[in-house]
Tab-separated table of C-alpha atoms in Angstrom:
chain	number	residue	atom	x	y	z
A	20	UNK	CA	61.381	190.535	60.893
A	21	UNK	CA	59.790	192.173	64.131
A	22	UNK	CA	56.546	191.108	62.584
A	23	UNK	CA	57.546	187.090	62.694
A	24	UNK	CA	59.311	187.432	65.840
A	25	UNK	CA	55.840	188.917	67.271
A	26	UNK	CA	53.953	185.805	65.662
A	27	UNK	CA	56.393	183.393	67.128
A	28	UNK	CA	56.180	184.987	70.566
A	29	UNK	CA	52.161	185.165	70.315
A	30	UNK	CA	52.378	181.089	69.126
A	31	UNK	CA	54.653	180.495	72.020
A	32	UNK	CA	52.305	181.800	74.680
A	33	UNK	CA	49.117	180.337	73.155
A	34	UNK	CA	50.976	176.471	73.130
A	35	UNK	CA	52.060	177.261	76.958
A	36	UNK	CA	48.601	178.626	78.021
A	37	UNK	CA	46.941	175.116	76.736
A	38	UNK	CA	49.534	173.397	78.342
A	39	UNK	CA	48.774	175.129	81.889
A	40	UNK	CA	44.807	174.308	80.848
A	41	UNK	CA	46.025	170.738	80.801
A	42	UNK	CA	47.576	170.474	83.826
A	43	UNK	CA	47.098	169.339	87.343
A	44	UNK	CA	49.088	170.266	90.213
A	45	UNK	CA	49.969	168.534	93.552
A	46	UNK	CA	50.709	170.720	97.302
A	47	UNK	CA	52.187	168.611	99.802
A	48	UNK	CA	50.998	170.911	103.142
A	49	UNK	CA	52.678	170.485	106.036
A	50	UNK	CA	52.513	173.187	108.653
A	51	UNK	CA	55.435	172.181	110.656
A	52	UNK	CA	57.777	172.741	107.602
A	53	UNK	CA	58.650	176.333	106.888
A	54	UNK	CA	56.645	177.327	103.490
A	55	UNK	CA	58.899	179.006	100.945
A	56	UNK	CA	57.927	180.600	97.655
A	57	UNK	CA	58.904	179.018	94.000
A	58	UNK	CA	59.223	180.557	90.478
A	59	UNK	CA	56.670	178.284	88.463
A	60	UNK	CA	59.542	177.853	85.733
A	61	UNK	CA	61.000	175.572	88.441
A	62	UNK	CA	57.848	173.462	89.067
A	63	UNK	CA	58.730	169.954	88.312
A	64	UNK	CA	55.909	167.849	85.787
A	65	UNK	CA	55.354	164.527	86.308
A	66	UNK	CA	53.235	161.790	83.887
A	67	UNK	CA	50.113	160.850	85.213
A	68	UNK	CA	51.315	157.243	86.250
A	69	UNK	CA	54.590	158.975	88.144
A	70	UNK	CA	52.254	161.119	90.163
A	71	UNK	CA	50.095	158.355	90.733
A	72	UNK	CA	52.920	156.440	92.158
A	73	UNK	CA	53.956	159.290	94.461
A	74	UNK	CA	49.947	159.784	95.164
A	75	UNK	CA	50.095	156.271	96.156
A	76	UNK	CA	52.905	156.172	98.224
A	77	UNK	CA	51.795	158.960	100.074
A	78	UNK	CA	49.067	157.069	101.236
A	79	UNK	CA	50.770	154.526	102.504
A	80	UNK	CA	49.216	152.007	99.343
A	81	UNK	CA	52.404	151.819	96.982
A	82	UNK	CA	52.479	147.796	97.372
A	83	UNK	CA	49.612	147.799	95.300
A	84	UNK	CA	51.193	150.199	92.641
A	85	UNK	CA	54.254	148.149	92.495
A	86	UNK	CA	54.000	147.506	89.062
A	87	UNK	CA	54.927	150.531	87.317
A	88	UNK	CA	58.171	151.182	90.177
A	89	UNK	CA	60.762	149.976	87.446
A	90	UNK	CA	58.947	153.060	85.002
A	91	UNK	CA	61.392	156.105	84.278
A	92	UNK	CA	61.542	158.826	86.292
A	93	UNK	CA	59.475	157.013	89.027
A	94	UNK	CA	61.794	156.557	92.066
A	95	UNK	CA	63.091	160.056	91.337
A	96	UNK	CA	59.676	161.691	91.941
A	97	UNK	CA	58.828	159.110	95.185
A	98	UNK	CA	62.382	160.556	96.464
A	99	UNK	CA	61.615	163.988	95.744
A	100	UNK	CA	58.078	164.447	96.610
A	101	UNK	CA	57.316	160.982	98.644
A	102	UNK	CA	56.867	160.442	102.411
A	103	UNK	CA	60.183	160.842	103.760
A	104	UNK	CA	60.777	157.854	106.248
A	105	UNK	CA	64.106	157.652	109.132
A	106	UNK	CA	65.671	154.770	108.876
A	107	UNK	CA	66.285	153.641	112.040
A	108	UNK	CA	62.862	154.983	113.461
A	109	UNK	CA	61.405	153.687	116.548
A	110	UNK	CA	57.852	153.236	118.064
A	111	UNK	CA	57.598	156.812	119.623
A	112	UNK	CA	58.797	158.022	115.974
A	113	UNK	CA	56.024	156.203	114.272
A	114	UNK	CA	53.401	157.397	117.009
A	115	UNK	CA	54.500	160.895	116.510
A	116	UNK	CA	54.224	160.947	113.170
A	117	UNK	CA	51.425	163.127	110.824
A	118	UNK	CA	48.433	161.208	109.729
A	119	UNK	CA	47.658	161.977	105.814
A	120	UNK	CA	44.791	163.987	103.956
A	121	UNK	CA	44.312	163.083	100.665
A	122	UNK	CA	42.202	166.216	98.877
A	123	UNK	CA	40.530	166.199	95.559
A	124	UNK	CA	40.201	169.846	94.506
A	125	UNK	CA	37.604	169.720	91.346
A	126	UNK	CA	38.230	172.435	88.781
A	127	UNK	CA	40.012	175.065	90.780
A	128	UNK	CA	40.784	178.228	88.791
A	129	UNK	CA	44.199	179.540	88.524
A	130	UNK	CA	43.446	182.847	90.291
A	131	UNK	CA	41.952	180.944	92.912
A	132	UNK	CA	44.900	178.888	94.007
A	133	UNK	CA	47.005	182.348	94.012
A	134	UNK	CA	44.850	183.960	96.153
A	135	UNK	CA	44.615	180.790	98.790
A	136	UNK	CA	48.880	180.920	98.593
A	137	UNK	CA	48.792	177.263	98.075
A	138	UNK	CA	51.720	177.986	95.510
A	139	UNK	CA	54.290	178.548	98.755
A	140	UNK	CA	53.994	174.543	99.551
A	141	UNK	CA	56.092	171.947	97.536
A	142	UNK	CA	54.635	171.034	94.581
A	143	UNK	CA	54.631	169.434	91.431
A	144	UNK	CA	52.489	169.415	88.233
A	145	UNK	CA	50.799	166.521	86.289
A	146	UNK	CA	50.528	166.848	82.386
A	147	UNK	CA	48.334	166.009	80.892
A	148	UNK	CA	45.788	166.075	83.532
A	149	UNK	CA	43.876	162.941	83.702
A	150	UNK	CA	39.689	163.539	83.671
A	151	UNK	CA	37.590	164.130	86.732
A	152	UNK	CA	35.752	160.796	86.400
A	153	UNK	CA	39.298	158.863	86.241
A	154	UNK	CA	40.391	161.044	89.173
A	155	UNK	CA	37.666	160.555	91.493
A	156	UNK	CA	37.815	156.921	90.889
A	157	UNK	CA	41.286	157.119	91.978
A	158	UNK	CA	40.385	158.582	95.006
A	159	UNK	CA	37.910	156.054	95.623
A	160	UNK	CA	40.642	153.375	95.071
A	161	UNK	CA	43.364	154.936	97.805
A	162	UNK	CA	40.302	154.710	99.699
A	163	UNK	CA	39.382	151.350	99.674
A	164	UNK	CA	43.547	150.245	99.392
A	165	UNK	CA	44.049	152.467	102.812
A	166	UNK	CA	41.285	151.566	104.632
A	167	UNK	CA	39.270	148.449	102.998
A	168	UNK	CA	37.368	146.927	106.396
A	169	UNK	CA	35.523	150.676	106.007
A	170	UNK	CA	35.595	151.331	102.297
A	171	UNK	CA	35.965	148.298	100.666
A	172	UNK	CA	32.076	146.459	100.964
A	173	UNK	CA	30.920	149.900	99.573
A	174	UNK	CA	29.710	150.762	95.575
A	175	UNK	CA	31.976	153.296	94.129
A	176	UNK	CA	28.732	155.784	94.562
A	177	UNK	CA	28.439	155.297	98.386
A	178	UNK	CA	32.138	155.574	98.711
A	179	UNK	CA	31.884	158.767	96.921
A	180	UNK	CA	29.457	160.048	99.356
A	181	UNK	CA	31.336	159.279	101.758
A	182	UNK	CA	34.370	161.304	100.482
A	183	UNK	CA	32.836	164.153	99.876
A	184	UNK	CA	31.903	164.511	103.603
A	185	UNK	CA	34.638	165.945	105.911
A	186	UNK	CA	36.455	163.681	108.623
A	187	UNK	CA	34.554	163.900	112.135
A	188	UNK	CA	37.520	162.159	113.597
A	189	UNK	CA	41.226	162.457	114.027
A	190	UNK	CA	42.796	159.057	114.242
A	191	UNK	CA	42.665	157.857	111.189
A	192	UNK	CA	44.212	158.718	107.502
A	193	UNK	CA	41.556	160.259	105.538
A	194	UNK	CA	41.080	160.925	102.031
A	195	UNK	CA	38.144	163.945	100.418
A	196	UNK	CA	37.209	165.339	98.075
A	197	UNK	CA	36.477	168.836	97.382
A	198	UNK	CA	34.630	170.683	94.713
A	199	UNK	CA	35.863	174.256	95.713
A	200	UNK	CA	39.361	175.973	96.674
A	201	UNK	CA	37.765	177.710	99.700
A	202	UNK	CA	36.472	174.555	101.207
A	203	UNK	CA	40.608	173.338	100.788
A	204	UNK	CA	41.102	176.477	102.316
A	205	UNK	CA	38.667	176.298	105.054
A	206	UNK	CA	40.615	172.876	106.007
A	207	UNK	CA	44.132	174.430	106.337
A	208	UNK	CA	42.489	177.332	108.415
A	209	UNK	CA	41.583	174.864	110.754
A	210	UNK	CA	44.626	174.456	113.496
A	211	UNK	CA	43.347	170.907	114.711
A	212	UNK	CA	43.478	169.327	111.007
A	213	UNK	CA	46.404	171.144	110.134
A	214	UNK	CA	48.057	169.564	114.136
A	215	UNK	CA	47.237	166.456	113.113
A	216	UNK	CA	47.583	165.775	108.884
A	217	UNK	CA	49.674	166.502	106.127
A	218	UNK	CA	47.877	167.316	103.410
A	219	UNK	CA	48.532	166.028	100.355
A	220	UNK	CA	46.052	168.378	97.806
A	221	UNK	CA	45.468	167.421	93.724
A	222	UNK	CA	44.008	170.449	92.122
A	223	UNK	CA	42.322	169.412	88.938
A	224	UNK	CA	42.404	171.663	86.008
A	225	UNK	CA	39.581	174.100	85.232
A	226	UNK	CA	37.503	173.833	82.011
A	227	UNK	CA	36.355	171.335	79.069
A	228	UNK	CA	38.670	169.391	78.585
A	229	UNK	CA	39.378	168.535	82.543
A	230	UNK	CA	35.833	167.397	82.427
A	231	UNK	CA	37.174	164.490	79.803
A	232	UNK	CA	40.715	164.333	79.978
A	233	UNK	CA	42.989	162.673	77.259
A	234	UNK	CA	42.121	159.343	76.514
A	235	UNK	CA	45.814	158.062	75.824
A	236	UNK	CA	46.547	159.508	79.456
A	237	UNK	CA	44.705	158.024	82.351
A	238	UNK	CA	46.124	156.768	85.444
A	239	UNK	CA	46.982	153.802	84.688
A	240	UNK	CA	46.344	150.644	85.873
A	241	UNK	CA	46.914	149.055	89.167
A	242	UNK	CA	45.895	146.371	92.197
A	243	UNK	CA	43.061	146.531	94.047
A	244	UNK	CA	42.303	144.480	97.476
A	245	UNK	CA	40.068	141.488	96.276
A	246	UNK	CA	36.907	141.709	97.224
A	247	UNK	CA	35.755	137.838	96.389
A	248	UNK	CA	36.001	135.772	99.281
A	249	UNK	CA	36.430	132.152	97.171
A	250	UNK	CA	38.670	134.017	94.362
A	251	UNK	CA	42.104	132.284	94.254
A	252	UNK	CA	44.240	135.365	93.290
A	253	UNK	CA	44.296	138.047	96.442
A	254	UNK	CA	44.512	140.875	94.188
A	255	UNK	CA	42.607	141.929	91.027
A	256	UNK	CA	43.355	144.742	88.531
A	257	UNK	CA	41.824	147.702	87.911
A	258	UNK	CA	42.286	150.447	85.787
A	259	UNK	CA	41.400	154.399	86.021
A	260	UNK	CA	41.158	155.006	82.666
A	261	UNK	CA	37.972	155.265	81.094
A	262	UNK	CA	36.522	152.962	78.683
A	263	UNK	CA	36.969	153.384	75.278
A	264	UNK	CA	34.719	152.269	72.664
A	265	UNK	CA	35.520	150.289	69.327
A	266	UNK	CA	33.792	149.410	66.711
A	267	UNK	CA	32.837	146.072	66.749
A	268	UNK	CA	34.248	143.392	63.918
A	269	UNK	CA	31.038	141.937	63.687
A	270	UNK	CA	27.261	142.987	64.353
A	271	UNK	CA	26.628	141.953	68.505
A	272	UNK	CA	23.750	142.759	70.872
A	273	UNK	CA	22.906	145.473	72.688
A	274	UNK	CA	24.479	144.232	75.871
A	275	UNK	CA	27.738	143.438	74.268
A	276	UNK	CA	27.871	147.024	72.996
A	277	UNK	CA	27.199	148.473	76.977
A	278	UNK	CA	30.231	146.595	78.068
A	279	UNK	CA	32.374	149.773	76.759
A	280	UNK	CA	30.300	152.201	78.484
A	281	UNK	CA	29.772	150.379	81.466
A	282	UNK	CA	31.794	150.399	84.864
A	283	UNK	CA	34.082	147.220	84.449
A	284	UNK	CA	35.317	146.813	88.142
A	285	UNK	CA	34.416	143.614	90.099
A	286	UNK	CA	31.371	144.505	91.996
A	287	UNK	CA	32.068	144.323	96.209
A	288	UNK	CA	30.251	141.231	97.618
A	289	UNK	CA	27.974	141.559	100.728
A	290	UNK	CA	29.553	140.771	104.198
A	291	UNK	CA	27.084	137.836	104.393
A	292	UNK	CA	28.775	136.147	101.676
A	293	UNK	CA	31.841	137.351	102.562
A	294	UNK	CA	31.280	135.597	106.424
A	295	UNK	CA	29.576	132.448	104.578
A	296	UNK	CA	32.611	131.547	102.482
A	297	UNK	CA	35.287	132.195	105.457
A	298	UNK	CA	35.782	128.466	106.190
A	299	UNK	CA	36.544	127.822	102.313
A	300	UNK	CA	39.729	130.285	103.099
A	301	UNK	CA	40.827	130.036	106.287
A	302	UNK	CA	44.140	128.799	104.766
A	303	UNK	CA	44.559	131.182	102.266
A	304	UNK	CA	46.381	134.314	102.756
A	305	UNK	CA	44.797	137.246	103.753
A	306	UNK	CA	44.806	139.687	100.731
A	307	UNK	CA	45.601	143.525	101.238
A	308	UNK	CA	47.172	145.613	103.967
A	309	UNK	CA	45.108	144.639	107.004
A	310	UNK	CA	44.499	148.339	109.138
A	311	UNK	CA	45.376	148.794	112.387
A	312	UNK	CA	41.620	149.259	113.896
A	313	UNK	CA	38.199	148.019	112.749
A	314	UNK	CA	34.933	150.456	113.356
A	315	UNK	CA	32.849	147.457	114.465
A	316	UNK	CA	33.417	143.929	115.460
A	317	UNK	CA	31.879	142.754	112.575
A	318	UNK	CA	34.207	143.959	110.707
A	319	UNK	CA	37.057	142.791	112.715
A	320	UNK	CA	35.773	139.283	112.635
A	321	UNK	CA	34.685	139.084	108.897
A	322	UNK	CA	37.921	140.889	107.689
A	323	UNK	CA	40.241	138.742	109.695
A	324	UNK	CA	38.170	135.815	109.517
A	325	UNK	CA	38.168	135.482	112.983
A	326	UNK	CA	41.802	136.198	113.639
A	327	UNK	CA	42.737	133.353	111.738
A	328	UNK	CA	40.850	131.114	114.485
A	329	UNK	CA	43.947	131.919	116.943
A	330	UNK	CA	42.059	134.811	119.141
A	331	UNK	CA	39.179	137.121	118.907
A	332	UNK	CA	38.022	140.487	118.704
A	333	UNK	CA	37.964	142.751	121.673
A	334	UNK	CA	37.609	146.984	121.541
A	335	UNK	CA	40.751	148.324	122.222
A	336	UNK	CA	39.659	152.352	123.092
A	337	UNK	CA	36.831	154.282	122.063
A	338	UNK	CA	37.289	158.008	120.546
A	339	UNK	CA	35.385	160.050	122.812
A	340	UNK	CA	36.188	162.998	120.423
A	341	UNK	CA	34.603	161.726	117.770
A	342	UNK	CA	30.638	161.903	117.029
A	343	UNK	CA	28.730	159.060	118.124
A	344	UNK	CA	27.639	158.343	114.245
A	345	UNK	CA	31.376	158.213	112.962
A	346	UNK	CA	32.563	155.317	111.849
A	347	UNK	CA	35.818	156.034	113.408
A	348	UNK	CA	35.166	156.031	117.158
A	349	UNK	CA	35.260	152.506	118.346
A	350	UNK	CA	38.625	150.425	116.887
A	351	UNK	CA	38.349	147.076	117.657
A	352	UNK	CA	41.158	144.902	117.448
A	353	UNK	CA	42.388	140.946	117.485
A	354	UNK	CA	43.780	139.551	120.470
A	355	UNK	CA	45.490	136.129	119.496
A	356	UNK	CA	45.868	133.384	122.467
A	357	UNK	CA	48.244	130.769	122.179
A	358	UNK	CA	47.462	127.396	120.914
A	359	UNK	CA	48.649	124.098	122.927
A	360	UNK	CA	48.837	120.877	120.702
A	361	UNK	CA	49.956	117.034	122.256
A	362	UNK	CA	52.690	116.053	120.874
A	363	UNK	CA	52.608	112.530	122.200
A	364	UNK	CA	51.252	109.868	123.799
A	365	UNK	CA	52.787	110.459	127.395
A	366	UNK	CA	51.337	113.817	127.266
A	367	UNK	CA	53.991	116.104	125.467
A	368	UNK	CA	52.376	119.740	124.299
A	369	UNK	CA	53.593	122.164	122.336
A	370	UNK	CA	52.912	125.968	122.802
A	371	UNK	CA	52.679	128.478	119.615
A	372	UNK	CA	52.180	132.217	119.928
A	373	UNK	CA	50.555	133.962	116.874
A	374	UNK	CA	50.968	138.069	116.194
A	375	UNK	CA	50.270	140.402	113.638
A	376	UNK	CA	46.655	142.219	112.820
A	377	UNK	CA	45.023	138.890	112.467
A	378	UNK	CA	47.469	136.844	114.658
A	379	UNK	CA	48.025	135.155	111.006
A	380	UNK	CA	51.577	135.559	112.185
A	381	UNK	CA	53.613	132.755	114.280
A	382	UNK	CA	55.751	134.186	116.577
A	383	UNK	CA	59.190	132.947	117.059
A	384	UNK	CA	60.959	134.523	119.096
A	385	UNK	CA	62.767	132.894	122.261
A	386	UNK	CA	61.814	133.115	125.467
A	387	UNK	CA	63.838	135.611	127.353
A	388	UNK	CA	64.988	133.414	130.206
A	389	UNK	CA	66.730	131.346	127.581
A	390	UNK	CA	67.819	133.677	125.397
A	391	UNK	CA	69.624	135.164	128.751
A	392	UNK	CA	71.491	132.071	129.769
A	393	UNK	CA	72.458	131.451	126.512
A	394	UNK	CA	73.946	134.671	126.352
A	395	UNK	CA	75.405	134.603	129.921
A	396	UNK	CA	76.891	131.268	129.211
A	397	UNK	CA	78.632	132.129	125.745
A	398	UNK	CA	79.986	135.283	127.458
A	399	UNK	CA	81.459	133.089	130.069
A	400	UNK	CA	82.870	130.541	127.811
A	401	UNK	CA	84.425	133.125	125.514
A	402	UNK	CA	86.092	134.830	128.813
A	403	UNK	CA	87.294	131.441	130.251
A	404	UNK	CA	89.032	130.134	127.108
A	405	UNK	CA	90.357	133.837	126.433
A	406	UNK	CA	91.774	133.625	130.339
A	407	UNK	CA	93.156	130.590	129.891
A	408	UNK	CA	95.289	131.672	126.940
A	409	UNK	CA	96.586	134.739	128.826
A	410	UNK	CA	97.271	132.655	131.087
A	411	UNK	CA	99.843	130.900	129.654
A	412	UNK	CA	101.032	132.871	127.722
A	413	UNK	CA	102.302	135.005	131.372
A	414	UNK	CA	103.648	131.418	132.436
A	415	UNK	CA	107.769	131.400	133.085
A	416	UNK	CA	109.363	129.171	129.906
A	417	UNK	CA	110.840	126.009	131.864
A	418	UNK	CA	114.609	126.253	131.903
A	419	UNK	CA	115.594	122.948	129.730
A	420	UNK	CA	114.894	125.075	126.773
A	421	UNK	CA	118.147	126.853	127.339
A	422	UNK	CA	119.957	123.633	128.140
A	423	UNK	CA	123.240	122.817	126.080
A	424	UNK	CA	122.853	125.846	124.612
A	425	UNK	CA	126.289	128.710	124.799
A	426	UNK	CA	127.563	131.028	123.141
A	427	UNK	CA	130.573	130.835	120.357
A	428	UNK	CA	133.780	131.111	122.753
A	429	UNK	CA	136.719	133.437	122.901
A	430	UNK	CA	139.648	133.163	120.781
A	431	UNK	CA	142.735	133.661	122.150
């Protein structure tokens, strides 16, 4: 008997040891939140595509993740682990608020991430772990969703380089990725990053088999910001899973066979051809989450095609804290001008105002003046006719309503 219960006990801890081999884990870091400890029997795991949807959301991309919202447990974990947002927030709120730092961590061992105390942060675990080549193109996709006038004309290998540099600059959200838990730790050590993010760290899993992952559990699949300028749908899919072969019904050639090996996302087009086919879609919409700043004005005019022809690009502020290489230090911006059509032939115009990123957006609102009179003039009318009533109603009732009219008399 105390021989089987020893076997089942030794069985038990092998399955949960290759369990914890096959699992990722998520720290949400925020230094202005007070870090408390938790018992690892607690940690919640989440499915690949539920992390990726609280990843995603995170970043500020979840309209382009949309897809899988309705899939169990989802909401739960956005709730839980998710970007908490006030719901009657104003502008200073939204100024004050952290900027985000997505980390990679790259095969972190678990007696590293003790030591570094990353286990006193909320956190949650993802099982099984997806592989590092599905994870880092993840990364490079909340990339290019966040921030796609920077990102988004670059190969997946130049936007890699790119992420595995740290941030020189401050104002923007910025994603990286790390291949060590001291250079993670060497970021929260540092007061100005930790000031200014939340970080928002995925610690891969350490051996083989995070080197692979499980086929049958990738990311998932999700939108990307088009990147073909004449292309009729604004978004295209794009899945993090890898590739997985089949064998082939019939004998086919050598380059049919390479489709399964390799990379199947649409290729980003040049800027040239991107700025040569902007009059074939200046009435389309404008696909993706447009970003607040541009880096150059290039990129301002090609991404916003030329703020939708109602304004141009101007630079708003320059970063002086920033290095004069960065690609963050300049942010240029639109600045839409109003457009004055005849209306007729006596000389009637009409004046429109355009907003929004790429003054895409009419505005139409009222002019104050009239808004005011309107207001001061229902106000009035309400008072007078309420007045008026009240009035009356205080008035004396004439006396021919009591006329001929007496009590029952006295009997005698």
């Amino acid at each position: 008997m105390r021989l089987a219960t020893a076997a089942v006990a030794a069985f038990t801890s092998l399955i949960s040891t290759a369990a914890a081999d096959r699992a990722g884990h998520v720290y949400i870091i925020d230094q202005s939140n007070q870090p408390h400890s938790r018992d690892a029997t607690d940690l919640d795991t989440l499915s690949p595509v539920s992390a990726r949807l609280v990843l995603a959301q995170r970043a500020g991309v979840e309209d382009y993740h949309a897809a899988d919202l309705e899939s169990e447990g989802v909401l739960d974990a956005i709730n839980e682990y998710g970007v908490k947002t006030p719901m009657f927030a104003d502008g200073k709120d939204e100024r004050r608020r952290k900027l985000n730092m997505m980390v990679l961590v790259e095969e972190a061992a678990q007696e590293d991430v003790e030591a570094s105390k990353l286990n006193q942060y909320p956190s949650f675990a993802v099982s099984p772990a997806p592989g590092y080549t599905a994870s880092r193109g993840l990364w490079i996709d909340l990339a290019k969703q966040s921030e796609p006038s920077i990102y988004g004309s670059l190969s997946d290998e130049e936007a890699l380089e790119q992420l595995s540099k740290l941030p020189d600059s401050h104002v923007h959200d910025t994603f990286h990725i790390s291949t060590s838990i001291d250079e993670l730790q060497n970021l929260l050590n540092h007061e100005k990053i930790t000031e200014k993010y939340t970080i928002t760290a995925y610690v891969t899993p350490p051996g083989k088999y995070a080197q692979t992952g499980d086929g049958a559990w990738q990311w998932g699949s999700y939108s990307m910001p088009s990147t073909s300028a004449d292309s009729q749908a604004t978004l295209r899919k794009r899945s993090s899973s890898r590739p997985i072969a089949e064998a082939p019904l019939e004998d086919t050639s050598a380059s049919s066979d390479s489709s399964f090996t390799t990379h199947d996302f649409t290729a980003p087009v040049a800027a040239e051809e991107l700025h040569s086919n902007k009059k074939n879609t200046s009435t389309s919409p404008l696909p993706g989450i447009l970003p607040q700043c541009f880096p150059s004005l290039s990129a301002c005019q090609e991404t916003t095609r030329n703020c939708s022809d109602h304004g141009s690009c101007y630079k708003k502020f320059t970063d002086n804290s920033a290095s004069d290489t960065s690609r963050y230090r300049d942010c240029y911006v639109c600045g839409c001008k109003a457009t004055v059509k005849e209306t007729s032939s006596d000389g009637g115009k009409t004046t429109t105002y355009w907003g929004g990123s790429a003054c895409q957006k009419r505005d139409v609102s009222v002019e104050f003046w009239m808004l005011a009179l309107f207001s001061i003039g229902f106000v009035f009318l309400i008072s007078f006719a309420v007045g008026s009533v009240w009035e009356m109603g205080g008035e004396e009732l004439p006396s021919v309503i009591g006329a001929g009219v007496s009590g029952p008399s006295a009997k005698r």
